[in-house]
Amino acid sequence: MPKTIRNKYYEYLTYEKLLEAHKKSRKGKGYRKEIILFNLKQEEYIMWLLDKLQTKTYKHGEYSVFYVTEPKVRKIEKSRYIDRIVHRWLVDNFLEPAFVPQFVNTSYACLKNKGMHKACLDVQKAMRHCEIIWNEYYILKMDVAKYFDNINKEILLNIIKRKIKDKDLLWLINEILYAQKREKGLEIGNYTSQMFANIYLNEIDQYIKHKLKVKWYFRYLDDSIILVKTKQQAKEILEKIRIYLQEKIANTYNLESKLFYSLK
């Protein structure tokens, strides 16, 4: 995948690619009624979706809402199955190859060969190493308050536009992002939301790793950990991150500073 994506939308928009996205989307869920019904007319539905995307008459459907209570109460917004195929096609063919290679290697959420287990193992390994070299050290743990609910879509789009110059792809991304006409917040149930969330916080990863030169930094979605030698270092790093989150990013895009990056 080139550094920037131009004129690739129709190249990847094929029946075969959409079928592949369907197969990945239904994996492990084939018993669900909506997928069983889709499978009965699989070719017809995919051809219909292909036409809608080719003519750019595709409209994202409405969401169904339910709540989960573990590990805490969360509102989940579930899109139609046919929309989830589009999400998968977009992520697998464009967002993942364009953005994931530039992520720091200590970002773990929703990424291939990463995940919670590897994050735990890597943090434990780093803690043992810091204990050897420093004896005593400090752990700075942070998370973004109500992260998905407060993601600014305009800022997110500006980040995406650095890599994606394809106007047709940007049309589809806009259609997904603004399906519910909200100016901020991502639907937790969307496959695209996981990637968008990582793209958004990669800005912070790059700042911490390359500007602040923090060696021991780990992030799992909106939860992150930094290991430092002294308490003063932890305080200074935290203050710089606060400033960057609340001022620098907003100023970059000429937006007012928001509290969407409020750290607990």
C-alpha positions as MATLAB code, in Angstrom:
seq = 'MPKTIRNKYYEYLTYEKLLEAHKKSRKGKGYRKEIILFNLKQEEYIMWLLDKLQTKTYKHGEYSVFYVTEPKVRKIEKSRYIDRIVHRWLVDNFLEPAFVPQFVNTSYACLKNKGMHKACLDVQKAMRHCEIIWNEYYILKMDVAKYFDNINKEILLNIIKRKIKDKDLLWLINEILYAQKREKGLEIGNYTSQMFANIYLNEIDQYIKHKLKVKWYFRYLDDSIILVKTKQQAKEILEKIRIYLQEKIANTYNLESKLFYSLK';
ca = [
       0.000    0.000    0.000;
       1.499    3.420   -0.976;
       2.082    6.180    1.569;
      -1.115    7.860    0.415;
      -4.142    6.172   -1.138;
      -5.407    7.618   -4.408;
      -7.838    6.185   -6.944;
      -8.050    2.757   -5.290;
     -11.734    2.625   -4.392;
     -12.988    0.983   -7.575;
      -9.897   -1.193   -7.932;
     -10.809   -3.019   -4.715;
     -14.558   -2.801   -5.199;
     -15.285   -6.261   -6.618;
     -17.734   -9.049   -5.954;
     -14.857  -11.225   -4.736;
     -13.658   -8.647   -2.201;
     -17.157   -8.139   -0.809;
     -17.671  -11.894   -0.621;
     -14.424  -12.197    1.310;
     -15.606   -9.468    3.700;
     -18.887  -11.353    4.159;
     -17.091  -14.614    4.984;
     -14.913  -12.874    7.570;
     -17.879  -11.028    9.065;
     -19.954  -14.181    9.557;
     -17.108  -16.270   10.987;
     -18.223  -17.827   14.262;
     -21.677  -16.238   13.939;
     -23.279  -18.379   11.250;
     -26.026  -19.513   13.627;
     -27.500  -16.004   13.891;
     -30.811  -15.434   12.117;
     -29.675  -12.360   10.167;
     -26.683  -14.239    8.753;
     -28.688  -17.357    7.929;
     -31.151  -15.195    5.978;
     -28.303  -13.390    4.218;
     -26.674  -16.684    3.230;
     -29.902  -17.848    1.572;
     -29.595  -15.050   -0.988;
     -25.878  -14.387   -0.649;
     -25.111  -13.704   -4.314;
     -28.142  -11.467   -4.771;
     -27.366   -9.374   -1.687;
     -23.694   -8.948   -2.526;
     -24.482   -7.950   -6.117;
     -26.966   -5.398   -4.759;
     -24.353   -4.037   -2.347;
     -21.743   -3.906   -5.106;
     -24.068   -1.842   -7.281;
     -24.889    0.553   -4.443;
     -21.211    1.122   -3.686;
     -20.285    1.496   -7.369;
     -22.995    4.090   -7.989;
     -22.413    5.685   -4.586;
     -26.079    5.328   -3.703;
     -25.259    3.237   -0.647;
     -26.796    4.527    2.573;
     -25.784    3.191    5.952;
     -28.755    1.710    7.804;
     -30.058    2.438   11.275;
     -28.634    0.929   14.434;
     -30.184   -1.329   17.022;
     -29.214   -0.587   20.616;
     -28.565   -2.875   23.565;
     -26.519   -2.757   26.751;
     -23.836   -4.959   28.253;
     -23.067   -4.920   31.974;
     -19.617   -6.552   32.140;
     -17.049   -5.309   32.971;
     -19.201   -2.154   33.209;
     -22.461   -0.872   31.752;
     -21.954    0.011   28.103;
     -24.267    1.057   25.328;
     -23.692   -1.024   22.184;
     -25.001    0.184   18.837;
     -25.305   -2.631   16.318;
     -25.483   -1.967   12.586;
     -27.254   -4.087    9.971;
     -25.320   -7.140    8.824;
     -24.938   -5.814    5.272;
     -23.375   -2.635    6.704;
     -20.961   -4.748    8.713;
     -19.747   -6.267    5.442;
     -18.963   -2.750    4.200;
     -17.118   -1.985    7.444;
     -14.997   -5.105    7.042;
     -14.236   -4.351    3.387;
     -13.141   -0.810    4.247;
     -10.909   -1.811    7.162;
      -9.263   -4.855    5.556;
      -8.545   -3.282    2.188;
      -7.728    0.305    3.102;
      -7.586    1.406    6.736;
      -5.522   -1.481    8.077;
      -2.815   -1.532    5.366;
      -2.618    2.268    5.291;
      -2.433    3.012    9.014;
      -1.354   -0.046   11.018;
       2.263   -0.062    9.728;
       2.790    3.381   11.250;
       1.428    2.403   14.680;
       3.917    2.031   17.533;
       4.720   -1.600   18.308;
       3.315   -1.262   21.827;
      -0.252   -0.583   20.675;
      -2.254   -3.772   21.179;
      -6.027   -3.427   20.843;
      -7.852   -4.994   17.886;
      -4.630   -5.667   15.957;
      -3.399   -8.906   14.411;
      -0.947  -10.871   16.552;
      -1.484   -8.436   19.449;
      -4.355   -8.345   21.951;
      -4.751   -8.229   25.724;
      -2.659  -11.330   26.476;
       0.409  -10.060   24.615;
      -0.021   -6.617   26.170;
       0.048   -8.150   29.664;
       3.119  -10.254   28.887;
       5.018   -7.287   27.408;
       4.179   -5.011   30.345;
       5.268   -7.685   32.829;
       8.526   -8.155   30.946;
       9.156   -4.397   30.959;
       8.384   -4.180   34.685;
      10.915   -6.908   35.461;
      13.506   -5.111   33.354;
      12.849   -1.748   35.038;
      13.168   -3.396   38.442;
      16.595   -4.704   37.449;
      17.931   -1.427   36.047;
      16.255    1.016   38.463;
      15.311   -1.077   41.492;
      12.435    1.308   42.217;
      10.311    2.931   39.508;
       6.918    4.525   38.933;
       3.943    3.408   36.835;
       1.821    6.071   35.230;
      -1.568    4.577   34.306;
      -3.970    6.596   32.185;
      -7.257    6.142   30.395;
      -9.409    8.457   28.349;
     -12.755    9.221   29.959;
     -15.719    8.113   27.807;
     -13.360    7.739   24.884;
     -15.670    6.419   22.144;
     -18.430    8.872   23.085;
     -16.177   11.889   22.754;
     -14.078   11.267   19.652;
     -14.237   14.381   17.500;
     -15.129   13.264   13.973;
     -13.731   16.362   12.284;
     -10.331   15.798   13.868;
     -10.502   12.100   12.990;
     -11.290   12.898    9.345;
      -8.386   15.321    9.134;
      -6.046   12.624   10.422;
      -7.429   10.129    7.895;
      -7.078   12.619    5.026;
      -3.326   12.723    5.497;
      -3.173    9.157    4.198;
      -6.339    8.829    2.135;
      -6.708   11.222   -0.807;
      -9.250    9.091   -2.651;
     -12.487   11.133   -2.786;
     -14.609    8.008   -3.265;
     -13.164    6.359   -0.165;
     -13.643    9.562    1.798;
     -17.285    9.615    0.694;
     -17.776    6.127    2.159;
     -15.933    6.978    5.374;
     -18.157   10.025    5.792;
     -21.254    7.913    5.174;
     -20.235    5.514    7.945;
     -19.073    8.179   10.396;
     -22.136   10.406   10.057;
     -24.812    7.737    9.609;
     -26.373    8.932   12.873;
     -25.753   12.658   12.209;
     -23.700   13.049   15.372;
     -20.761   15.442   15.382;
     -18.788   13.375   17.870;
     -18.665    9.843   19.174;
     -18.234    6.441   17.548;
     -20.544    3.451   17.800;
     -18.841    0.875   20.017;
     -20.302   -2.057   18.068;
     -18.754   -1.124   14.707;
     -15.707   -2.941   13.317;
     -14.633    0.376   11.799;
     -14.843    2.087   15.199;
     -12.026   -0.069   16.573;
      -9.717    1.000   13.760;
     -10.833    4.644   13.872;
     -10.153    4.676   17.624;
      -6.620    3.363   17.105;
      -5.939    5.829   14.279;
      -7.064    8.670   16.539;
      -4.900    7.712   19.516;
      -1.907    6.949   17.313;
      -1.400   10.721   17.364;
      -0.743   10.458   21.089;
       1.435    7.371   20.690;
       3.689    9.193   18.248;
       3.960   12.204   20.539;
       4.825   10.125   23.594;
       7.311    7.858   21.830;
       9.047   10.320   19.507;
       8.616   13.744   21.084;
       8.732   12.869   24.764;
      11.121    9.947   24.075;
       9.327    7.652   26.520;
      10.802    4.175   26.184;
       8.385    2.134   28.305;
       4.953    3.026   26.960;
       2.080    0.600   26.302;
      -1.475    1.225   25.085;
      -4.544   -0.987   24.829;
      -7.145    1.215   23.132;
      -7.748    4.099   25.587;
      -5.853    2.524   28.491;
      -2.131    3.189   28.658;
       0.812    2.631   30.961;
       4.159    4.393   31.221;
       7.084    3.169   33.318;
       9.527    5.825   34.542;
      12.332    6.023   37.064;
      11.095    8.895   39.240;
       7.828   10.377   40.454;
       8.871   13.762   39.080;
       9.301   12.288   35.609;
       5.818   10.800   35.828;
       4.325   14.165   36.829;
       6.111   16.024   34.035;
       5.125   13.489   31.393;
       1.498   13.489   32.536;
       1.300   17.277   32.358;
       2.776   17.345   28.850;
       0.321   14.683   27.698;
      -2.578   16.656   29.180;
      -1.495   19.778   27.324;
      -1.081   17.877   24.071;
      -4.465   16.192   24.360;
      -6.432   19.251   25.386;
      -4.685   21.936   23.336;
      -2.213   20.817   20.699;
      -4.447   18.482   18.716;
      -7.356   20.929   18.743;
      -5.119   23.814   17.706;
      -3.691   21.786   14.833;
      -7.151   21.630   13.298;
      -8.296   25.086   14.434;
     -10.824   23.650   16.850;
     -11.495   24.620   20.417;
      -9.901   22.508   23.062;
     -12.214   19.756   24.282;
     -12.199   17.433   27.255;
     -12.517   14.298   25.174;
      -9.053   13.391   26.255;
      -9.714   13.963   29.948;
      -7.366   11.608   31.814;
      -8.426    9.797   34.974;
];
